[in-house]
Short mmCIF file of N, CA and C in Angstrom, two decimals:
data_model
loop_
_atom_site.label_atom_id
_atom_site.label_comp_id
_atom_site.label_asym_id
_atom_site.label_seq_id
_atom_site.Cartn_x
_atom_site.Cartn_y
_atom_site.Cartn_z
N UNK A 1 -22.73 7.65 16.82
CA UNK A 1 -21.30 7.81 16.68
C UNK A 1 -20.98 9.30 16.61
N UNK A 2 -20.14 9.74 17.56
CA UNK A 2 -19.61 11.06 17.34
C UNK A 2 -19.04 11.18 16.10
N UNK A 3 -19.22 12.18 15.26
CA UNK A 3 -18.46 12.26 13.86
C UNK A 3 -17.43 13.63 13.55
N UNK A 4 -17.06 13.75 14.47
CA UNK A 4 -16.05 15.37 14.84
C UNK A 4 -14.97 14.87 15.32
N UNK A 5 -14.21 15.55 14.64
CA UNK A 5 -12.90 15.56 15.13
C UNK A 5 -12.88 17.15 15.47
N UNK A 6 -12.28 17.96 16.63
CA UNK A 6 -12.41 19.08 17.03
C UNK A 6 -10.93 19.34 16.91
N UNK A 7 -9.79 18.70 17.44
CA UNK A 7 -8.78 19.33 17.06
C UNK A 7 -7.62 18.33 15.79
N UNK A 8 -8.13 18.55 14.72
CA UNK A 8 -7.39 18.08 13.39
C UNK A 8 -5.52 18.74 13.32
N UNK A 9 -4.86 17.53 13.06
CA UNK A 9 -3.40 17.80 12.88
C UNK A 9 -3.69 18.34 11.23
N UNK A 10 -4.23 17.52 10.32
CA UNK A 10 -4.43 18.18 9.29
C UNK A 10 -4.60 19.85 9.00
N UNK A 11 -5.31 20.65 10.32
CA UNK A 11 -5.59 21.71 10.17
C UNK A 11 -4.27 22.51 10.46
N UNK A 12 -3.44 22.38 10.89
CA UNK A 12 -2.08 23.04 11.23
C UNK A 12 -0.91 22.54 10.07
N UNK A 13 -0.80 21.86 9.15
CA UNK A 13 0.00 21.59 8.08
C UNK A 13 0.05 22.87 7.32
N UNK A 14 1.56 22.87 7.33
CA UNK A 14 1.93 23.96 6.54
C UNK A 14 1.15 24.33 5.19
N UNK A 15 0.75 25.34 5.17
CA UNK A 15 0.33 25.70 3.77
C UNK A 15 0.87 25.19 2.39
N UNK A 16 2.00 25.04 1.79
CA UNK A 16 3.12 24.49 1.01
C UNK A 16 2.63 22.94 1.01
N UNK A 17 1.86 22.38 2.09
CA UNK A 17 2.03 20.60 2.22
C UNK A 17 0.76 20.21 2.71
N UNK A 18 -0.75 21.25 2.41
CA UNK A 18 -1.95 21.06 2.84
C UNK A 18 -2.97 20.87 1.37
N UNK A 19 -2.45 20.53 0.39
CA UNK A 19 -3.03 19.94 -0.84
C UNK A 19 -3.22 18.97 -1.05
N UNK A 20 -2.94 18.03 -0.50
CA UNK A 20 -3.36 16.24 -0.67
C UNK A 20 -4.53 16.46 -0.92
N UNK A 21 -5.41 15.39 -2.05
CA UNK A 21 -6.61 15.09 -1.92
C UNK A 21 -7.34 14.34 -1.29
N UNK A 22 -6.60 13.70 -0.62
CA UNK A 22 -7.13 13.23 1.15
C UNK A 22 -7.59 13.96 1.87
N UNK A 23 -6.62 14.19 2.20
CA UNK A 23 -6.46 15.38 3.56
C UNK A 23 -6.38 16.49 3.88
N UNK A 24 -5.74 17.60 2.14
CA UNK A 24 -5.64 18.50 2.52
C UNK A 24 -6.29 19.59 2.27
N UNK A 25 -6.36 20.83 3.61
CA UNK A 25 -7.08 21.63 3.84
C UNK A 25 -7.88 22.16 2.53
N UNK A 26 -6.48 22.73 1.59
CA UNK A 26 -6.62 23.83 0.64
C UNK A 26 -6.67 23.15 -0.55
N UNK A 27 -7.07 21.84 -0.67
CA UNK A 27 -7.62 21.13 -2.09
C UNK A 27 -9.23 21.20 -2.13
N UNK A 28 -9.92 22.34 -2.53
CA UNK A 28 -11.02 22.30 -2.46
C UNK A 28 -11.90 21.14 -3.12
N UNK A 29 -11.47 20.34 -4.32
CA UNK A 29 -12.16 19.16 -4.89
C UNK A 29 -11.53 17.73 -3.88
N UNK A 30 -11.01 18.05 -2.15
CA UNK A 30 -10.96 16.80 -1.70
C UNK A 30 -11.68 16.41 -0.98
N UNK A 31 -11.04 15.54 -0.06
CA UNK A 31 -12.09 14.37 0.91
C UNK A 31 -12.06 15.26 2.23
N UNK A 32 -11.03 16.44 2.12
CA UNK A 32 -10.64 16.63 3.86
C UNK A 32 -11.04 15.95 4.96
N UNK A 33 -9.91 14.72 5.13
CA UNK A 33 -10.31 13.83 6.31
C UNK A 33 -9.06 14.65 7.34
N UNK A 34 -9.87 14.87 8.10
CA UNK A 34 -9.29 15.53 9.88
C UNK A 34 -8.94 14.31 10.61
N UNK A 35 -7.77 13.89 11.02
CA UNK A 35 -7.44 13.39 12.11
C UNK A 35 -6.90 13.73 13.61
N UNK A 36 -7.37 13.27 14.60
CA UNK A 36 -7.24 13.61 16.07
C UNK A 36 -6.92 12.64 16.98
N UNK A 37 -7.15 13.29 18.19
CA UNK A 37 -6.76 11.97 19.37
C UNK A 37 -8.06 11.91 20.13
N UNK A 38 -8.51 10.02 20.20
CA UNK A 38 -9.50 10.04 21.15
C UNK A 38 -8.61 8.98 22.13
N UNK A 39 -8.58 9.56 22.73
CA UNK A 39 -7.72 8.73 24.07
C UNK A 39 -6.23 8.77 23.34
N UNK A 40 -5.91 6.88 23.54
CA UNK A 40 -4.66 6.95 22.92
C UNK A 40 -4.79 6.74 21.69
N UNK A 41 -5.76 6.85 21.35
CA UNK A 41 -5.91 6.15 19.74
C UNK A 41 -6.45 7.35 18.82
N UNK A 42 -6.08 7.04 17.40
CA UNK A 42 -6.43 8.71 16.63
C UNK A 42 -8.08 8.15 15.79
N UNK A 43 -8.72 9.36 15.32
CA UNK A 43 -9.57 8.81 14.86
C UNK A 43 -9.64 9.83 13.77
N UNK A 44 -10.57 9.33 12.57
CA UNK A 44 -11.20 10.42 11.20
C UNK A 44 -12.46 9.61 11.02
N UNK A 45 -13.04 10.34 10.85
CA UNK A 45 -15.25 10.12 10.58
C UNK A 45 -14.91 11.09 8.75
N UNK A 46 -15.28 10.40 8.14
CA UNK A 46 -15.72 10.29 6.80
C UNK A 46 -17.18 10.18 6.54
N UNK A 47 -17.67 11.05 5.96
CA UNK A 47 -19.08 9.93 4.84
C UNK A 47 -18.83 10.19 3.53
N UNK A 48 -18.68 9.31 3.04
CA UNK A 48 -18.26 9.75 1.13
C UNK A 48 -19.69 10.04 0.95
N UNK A 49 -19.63 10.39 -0.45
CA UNK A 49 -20.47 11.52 -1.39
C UNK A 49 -21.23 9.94 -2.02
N UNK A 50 -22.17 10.44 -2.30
CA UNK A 50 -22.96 9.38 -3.53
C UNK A 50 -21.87 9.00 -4.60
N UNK A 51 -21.53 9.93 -4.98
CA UNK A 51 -20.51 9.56 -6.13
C UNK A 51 -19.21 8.43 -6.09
N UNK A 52 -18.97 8.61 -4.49
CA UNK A 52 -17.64 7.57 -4.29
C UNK A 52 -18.14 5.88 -4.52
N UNK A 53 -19.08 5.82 -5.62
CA UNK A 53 -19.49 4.35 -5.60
C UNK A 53 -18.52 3.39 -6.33
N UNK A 54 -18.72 1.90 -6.11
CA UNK A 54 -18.60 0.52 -6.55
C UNK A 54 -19.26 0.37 -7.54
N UNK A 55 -20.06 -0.19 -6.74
CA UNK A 55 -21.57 -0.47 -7.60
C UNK A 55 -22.89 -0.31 -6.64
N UNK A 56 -23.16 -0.19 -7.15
CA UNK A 56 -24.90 0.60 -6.30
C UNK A 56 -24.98 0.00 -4.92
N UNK A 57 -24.84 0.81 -3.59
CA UNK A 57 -25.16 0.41 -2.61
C UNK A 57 -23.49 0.19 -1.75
N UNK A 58 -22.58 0.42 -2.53
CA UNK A 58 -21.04 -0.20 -1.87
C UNK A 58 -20.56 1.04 -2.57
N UNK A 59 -19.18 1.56 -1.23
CA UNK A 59 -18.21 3.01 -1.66
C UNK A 59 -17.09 1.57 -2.10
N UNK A 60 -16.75 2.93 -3.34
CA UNK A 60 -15.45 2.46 -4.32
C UNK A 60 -14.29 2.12 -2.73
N UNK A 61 -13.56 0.90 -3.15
CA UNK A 61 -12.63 0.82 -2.48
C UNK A 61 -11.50 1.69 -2.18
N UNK A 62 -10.89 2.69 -3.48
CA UNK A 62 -9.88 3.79 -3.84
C UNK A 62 -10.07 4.60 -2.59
N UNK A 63 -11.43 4.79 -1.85
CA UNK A 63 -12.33 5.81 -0.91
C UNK A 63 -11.26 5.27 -0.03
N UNK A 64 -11.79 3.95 0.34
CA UNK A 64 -11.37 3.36 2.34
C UNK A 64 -9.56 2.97 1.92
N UNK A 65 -8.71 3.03 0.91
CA UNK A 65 -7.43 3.27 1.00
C UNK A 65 -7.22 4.65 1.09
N UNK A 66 -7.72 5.25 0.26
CA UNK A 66 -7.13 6.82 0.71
C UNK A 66 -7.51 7.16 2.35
N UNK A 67 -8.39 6.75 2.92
CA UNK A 67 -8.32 6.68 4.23
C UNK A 67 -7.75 6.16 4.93
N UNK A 68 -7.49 4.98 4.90
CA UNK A 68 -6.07 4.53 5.48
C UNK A 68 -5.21 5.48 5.43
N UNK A 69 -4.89 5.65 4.48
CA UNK A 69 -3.16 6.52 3.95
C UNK A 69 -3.53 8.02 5.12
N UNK A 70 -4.66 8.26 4.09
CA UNK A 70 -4.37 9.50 5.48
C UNK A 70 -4.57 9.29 6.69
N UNK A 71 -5.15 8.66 7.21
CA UNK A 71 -5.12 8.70 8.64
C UNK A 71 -3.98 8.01 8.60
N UNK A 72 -3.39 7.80 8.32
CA UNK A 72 -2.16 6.33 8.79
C UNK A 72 -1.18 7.86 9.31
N UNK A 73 -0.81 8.16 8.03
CA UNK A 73 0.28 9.54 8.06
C UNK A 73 -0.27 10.64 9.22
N UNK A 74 -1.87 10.93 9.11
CA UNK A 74 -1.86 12.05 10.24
C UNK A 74 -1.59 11.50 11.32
N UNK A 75 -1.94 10.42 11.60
CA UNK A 75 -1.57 9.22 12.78
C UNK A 75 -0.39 9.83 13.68
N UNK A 76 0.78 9.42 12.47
CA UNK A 76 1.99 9.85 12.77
C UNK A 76 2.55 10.94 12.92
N UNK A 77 2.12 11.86 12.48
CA UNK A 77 2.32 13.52 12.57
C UNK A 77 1.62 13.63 14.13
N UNK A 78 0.29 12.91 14.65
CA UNK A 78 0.07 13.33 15.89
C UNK A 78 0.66 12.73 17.09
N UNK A 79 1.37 11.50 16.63
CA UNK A 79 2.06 10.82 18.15
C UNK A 79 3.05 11.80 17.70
N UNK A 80 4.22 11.55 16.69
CA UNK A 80 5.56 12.92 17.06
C UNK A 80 5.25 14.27 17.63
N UNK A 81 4.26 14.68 17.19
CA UNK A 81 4.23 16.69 17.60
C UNK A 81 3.56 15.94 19.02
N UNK A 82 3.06 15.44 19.71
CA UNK A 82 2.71 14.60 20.82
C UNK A 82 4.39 14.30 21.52
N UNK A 83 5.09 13.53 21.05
CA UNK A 83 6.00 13.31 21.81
C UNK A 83 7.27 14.62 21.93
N UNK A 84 7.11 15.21 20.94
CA UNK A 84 7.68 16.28 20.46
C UNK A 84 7.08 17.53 21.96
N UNK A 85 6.17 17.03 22.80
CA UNK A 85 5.67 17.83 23.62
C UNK A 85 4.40 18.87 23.53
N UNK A 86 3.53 18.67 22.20
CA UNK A 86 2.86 19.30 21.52
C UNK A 86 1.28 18.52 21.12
N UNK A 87 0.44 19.32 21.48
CA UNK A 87 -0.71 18.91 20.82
C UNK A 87 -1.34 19.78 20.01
N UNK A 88 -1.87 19.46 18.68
CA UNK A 88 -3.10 20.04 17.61
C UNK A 88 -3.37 21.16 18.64
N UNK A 89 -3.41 22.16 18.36
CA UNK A 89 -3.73 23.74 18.05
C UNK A 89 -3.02 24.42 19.24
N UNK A 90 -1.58 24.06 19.54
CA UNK A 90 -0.65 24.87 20.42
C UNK A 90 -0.19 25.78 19.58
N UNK A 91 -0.19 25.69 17.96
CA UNK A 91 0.14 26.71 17.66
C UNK A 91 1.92 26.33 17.00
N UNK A 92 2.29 25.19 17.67
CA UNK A 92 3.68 24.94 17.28
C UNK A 92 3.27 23.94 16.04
N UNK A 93 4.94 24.15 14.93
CA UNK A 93 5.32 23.32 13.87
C UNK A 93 4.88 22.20 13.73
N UNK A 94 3.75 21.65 13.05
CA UNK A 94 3.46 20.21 13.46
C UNK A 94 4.86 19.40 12.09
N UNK A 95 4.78 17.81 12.59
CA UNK A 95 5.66 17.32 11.63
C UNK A 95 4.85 16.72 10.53
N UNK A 96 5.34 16.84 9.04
CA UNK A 96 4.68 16.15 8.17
C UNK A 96 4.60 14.77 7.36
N UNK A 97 4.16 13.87 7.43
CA UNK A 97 4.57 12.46 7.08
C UNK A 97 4.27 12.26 5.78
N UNK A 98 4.69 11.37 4.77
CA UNK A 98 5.01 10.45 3.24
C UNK A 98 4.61 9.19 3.58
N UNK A 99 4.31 8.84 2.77
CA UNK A 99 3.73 7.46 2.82
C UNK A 99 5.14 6.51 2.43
N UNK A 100 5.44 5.29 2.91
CA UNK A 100 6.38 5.08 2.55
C UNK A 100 5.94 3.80 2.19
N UNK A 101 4.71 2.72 2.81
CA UNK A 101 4.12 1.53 2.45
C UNK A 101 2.88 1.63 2.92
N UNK A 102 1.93 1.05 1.73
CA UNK A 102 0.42 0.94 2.73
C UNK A 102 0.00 -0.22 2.18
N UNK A 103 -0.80 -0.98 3.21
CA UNK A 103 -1.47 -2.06 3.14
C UNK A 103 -2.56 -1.91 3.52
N UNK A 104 -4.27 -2.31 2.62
CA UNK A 104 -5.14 -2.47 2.87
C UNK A 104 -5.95 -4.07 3.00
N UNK A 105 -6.32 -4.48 3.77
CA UNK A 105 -7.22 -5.48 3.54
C UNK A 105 -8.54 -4.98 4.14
N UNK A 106 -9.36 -5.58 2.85
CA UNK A 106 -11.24 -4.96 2.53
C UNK A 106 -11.50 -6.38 2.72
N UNK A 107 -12.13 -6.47 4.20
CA UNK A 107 -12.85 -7.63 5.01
C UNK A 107 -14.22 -8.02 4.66
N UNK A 108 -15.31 -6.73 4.44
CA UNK A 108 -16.73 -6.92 4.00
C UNK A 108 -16.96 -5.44 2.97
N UNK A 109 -17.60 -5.67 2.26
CA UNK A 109 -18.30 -4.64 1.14
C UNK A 109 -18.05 -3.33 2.30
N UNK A 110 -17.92 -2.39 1.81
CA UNK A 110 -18.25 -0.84 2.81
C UNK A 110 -19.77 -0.53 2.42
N UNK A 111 -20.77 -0.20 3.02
CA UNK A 111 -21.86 -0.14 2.85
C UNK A 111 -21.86 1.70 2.40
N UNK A 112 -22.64 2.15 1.34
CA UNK A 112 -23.04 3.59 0.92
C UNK A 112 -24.14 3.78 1.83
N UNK A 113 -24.13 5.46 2.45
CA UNK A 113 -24.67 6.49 2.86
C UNK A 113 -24.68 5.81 4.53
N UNK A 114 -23.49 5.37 4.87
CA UNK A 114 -23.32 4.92 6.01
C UNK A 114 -22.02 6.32 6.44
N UNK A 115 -21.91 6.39 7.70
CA UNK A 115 -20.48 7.44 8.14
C UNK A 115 -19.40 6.50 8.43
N UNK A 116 -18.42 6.51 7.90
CA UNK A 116 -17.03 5.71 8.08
C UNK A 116 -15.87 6.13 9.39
N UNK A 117 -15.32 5.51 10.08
CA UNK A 117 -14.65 5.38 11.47
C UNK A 117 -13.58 4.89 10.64
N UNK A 118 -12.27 5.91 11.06
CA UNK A 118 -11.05 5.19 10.77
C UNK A 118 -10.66 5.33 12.27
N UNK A 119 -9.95 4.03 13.15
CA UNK A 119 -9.58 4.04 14.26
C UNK A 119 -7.61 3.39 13.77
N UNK A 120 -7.25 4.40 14.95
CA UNK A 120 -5.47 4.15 14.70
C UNK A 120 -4.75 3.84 16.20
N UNK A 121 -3.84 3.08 15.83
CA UNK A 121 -3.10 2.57 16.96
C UNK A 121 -1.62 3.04 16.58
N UNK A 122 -0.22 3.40 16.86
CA UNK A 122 0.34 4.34 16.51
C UNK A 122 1.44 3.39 16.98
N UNK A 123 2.56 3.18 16.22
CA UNK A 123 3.97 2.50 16.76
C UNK A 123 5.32 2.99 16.15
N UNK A 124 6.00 3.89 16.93
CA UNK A 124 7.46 4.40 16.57
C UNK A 124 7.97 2.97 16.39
N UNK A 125 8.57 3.22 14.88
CA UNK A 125 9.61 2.25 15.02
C UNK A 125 10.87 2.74 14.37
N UNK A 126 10.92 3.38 14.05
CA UNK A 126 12.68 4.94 14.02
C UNK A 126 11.82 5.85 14.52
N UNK A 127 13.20 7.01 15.00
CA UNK A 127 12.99 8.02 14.91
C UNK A 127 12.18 9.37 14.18
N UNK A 128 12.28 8.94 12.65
CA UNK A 128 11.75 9.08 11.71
C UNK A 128 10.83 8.73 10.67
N UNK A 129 10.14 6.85 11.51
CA UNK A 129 9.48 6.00 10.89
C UNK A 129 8.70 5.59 11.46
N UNK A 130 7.17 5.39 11.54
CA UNK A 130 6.35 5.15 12.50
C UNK A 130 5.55 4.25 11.80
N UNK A 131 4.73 3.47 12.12
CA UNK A 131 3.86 2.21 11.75
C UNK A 131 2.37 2.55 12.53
N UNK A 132 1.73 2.64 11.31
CA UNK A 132 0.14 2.79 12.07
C UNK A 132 -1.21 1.57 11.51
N UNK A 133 -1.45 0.96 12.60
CA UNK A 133 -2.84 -0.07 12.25
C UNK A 133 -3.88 0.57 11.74
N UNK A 134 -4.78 0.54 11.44
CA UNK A 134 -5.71 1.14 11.15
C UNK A 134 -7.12 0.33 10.54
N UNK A 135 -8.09 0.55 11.37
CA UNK A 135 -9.17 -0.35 11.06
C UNK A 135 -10.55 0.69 11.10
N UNK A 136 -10.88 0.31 9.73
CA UNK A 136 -12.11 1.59 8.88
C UNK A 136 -13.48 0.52 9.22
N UNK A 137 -14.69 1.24 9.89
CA UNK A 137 -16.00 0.99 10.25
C UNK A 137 -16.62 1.94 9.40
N UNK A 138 -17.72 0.60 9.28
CA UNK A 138 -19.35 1.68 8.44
C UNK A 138 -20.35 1.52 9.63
N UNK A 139 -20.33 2.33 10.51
CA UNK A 139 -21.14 2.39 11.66
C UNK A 139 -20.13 1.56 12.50
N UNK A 140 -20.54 0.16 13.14
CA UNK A 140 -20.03 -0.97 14.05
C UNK A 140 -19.70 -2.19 13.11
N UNK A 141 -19.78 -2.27 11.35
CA UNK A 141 -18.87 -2.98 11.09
C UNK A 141 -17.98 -2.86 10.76
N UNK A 142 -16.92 -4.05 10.94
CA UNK A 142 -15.74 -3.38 10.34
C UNK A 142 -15.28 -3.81 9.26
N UNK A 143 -14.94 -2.75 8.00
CA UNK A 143 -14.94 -3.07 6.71
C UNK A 143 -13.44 -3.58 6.26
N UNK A 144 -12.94 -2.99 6.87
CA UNK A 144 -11.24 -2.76 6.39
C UNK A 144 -10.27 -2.56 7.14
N UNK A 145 -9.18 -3.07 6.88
CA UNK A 145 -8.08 -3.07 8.13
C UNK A 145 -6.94 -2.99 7.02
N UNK A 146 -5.86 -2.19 7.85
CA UNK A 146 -4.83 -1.43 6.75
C UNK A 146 -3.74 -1.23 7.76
N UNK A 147 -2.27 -1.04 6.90
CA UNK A 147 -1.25 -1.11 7.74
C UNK A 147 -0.13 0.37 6.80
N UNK A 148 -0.22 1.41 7.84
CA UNK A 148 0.43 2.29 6.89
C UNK A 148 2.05 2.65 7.61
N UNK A 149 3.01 2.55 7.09
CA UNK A 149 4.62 2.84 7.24
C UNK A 149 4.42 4.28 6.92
N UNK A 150 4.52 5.10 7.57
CA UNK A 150 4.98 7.29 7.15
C UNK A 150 6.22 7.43 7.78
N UNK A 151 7.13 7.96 6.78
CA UNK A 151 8.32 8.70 7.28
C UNK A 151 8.09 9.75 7.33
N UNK A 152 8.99 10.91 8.20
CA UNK A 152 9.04 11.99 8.38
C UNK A 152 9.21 12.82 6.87
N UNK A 153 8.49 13.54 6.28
CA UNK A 153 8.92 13.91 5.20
C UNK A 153 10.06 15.26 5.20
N UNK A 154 10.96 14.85 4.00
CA UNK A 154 12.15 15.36 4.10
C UNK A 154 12.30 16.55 3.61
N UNK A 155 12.84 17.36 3.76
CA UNK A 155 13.03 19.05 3.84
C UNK A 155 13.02 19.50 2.70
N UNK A 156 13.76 18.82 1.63
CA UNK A 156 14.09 18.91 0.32
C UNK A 156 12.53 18.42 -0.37
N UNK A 157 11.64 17.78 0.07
CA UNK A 157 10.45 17.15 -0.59
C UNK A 157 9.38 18.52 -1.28
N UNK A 158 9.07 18.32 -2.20
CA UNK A 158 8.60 19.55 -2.92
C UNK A 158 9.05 20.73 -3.38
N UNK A 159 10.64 20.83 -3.50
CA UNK A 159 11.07 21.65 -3.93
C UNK A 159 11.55 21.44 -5.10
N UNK A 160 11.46 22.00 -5.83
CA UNK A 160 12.16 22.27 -7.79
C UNK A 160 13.64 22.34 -7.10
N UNK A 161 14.35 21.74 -8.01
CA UNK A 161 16.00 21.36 -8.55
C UNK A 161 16.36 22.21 -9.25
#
């Protein structure tokens, strides 16, 4: 399994909105999961740490939702700056997404010291609201299937009142 993502939307998020412990760049205690485009579909390669355990031999579930979530949202940040006329490392404004609903269903145990495949399928449904599938592999099984809603996050989001 290829496990690279070469051009990450994550890597172009504004500085101000690259701290998630998912995803972002400049949280040095995170997961930094990179999402990209392989064809039409986006992908993130994970291997959690020994530490992300269950119980001996299985990654904590908390792991393959926070993967969802982020890939769901970078998902969506890469079809808009995509339709927006733009791909990962033109250098232009990418857009940033919020989680607005996520759904996970955990199909089989996730197996430890395996590399994890989040694969995404991408559906505008506003302007501002996009719907992403998302189905997480430990090698060729598939562990988990998840359904993430990201809105465009709003201008005012992170600013003090």
């Amino acid at each position: 399994m290829d496990k690279e993502v070469k051009y990450a939307i994550q890597d172009e998020y504004a500085d101000d909105f690259a701290w998630c412990f998912g995803c972002g760049r400049l949280n040095k205690d995170g997961y930094h999961f990179r999402t990209g485009w392989n064809g039409e579909e986006t992908v993130t390669y994970y291997e959690p740490a020994e530490k992300h355990i269950a119980i001996p031999g299985f990654v904590y579930g908390g792991v393959i939702a926070s993967l969802v979530d982020c890939h769901g949202t970078g998902s969506a940040a890469l079809a808009l700056h995509r339709k927006n006329g733009h791909e990962p490392g033109s250098g232009e404004t990418v857009p940033r997404f919020v989680t607005a609903s996520l759904n996970v269903n955990y199909l089989k145990p996730t197996p430890q010291g395996k590399p994890l495949k989040a694969v995404g399928k991408v559906e505008e449904i506003h302007p501002k609201k996009w719907k992403v599938y998302v189905e997480v592999y430990a090698e060729d099984i598939l562990c988990a299937t998840g359904e993430v809603v990201g809105v465009v996050m709003p201008k005012a989001f992170g600013q003090k009142s």
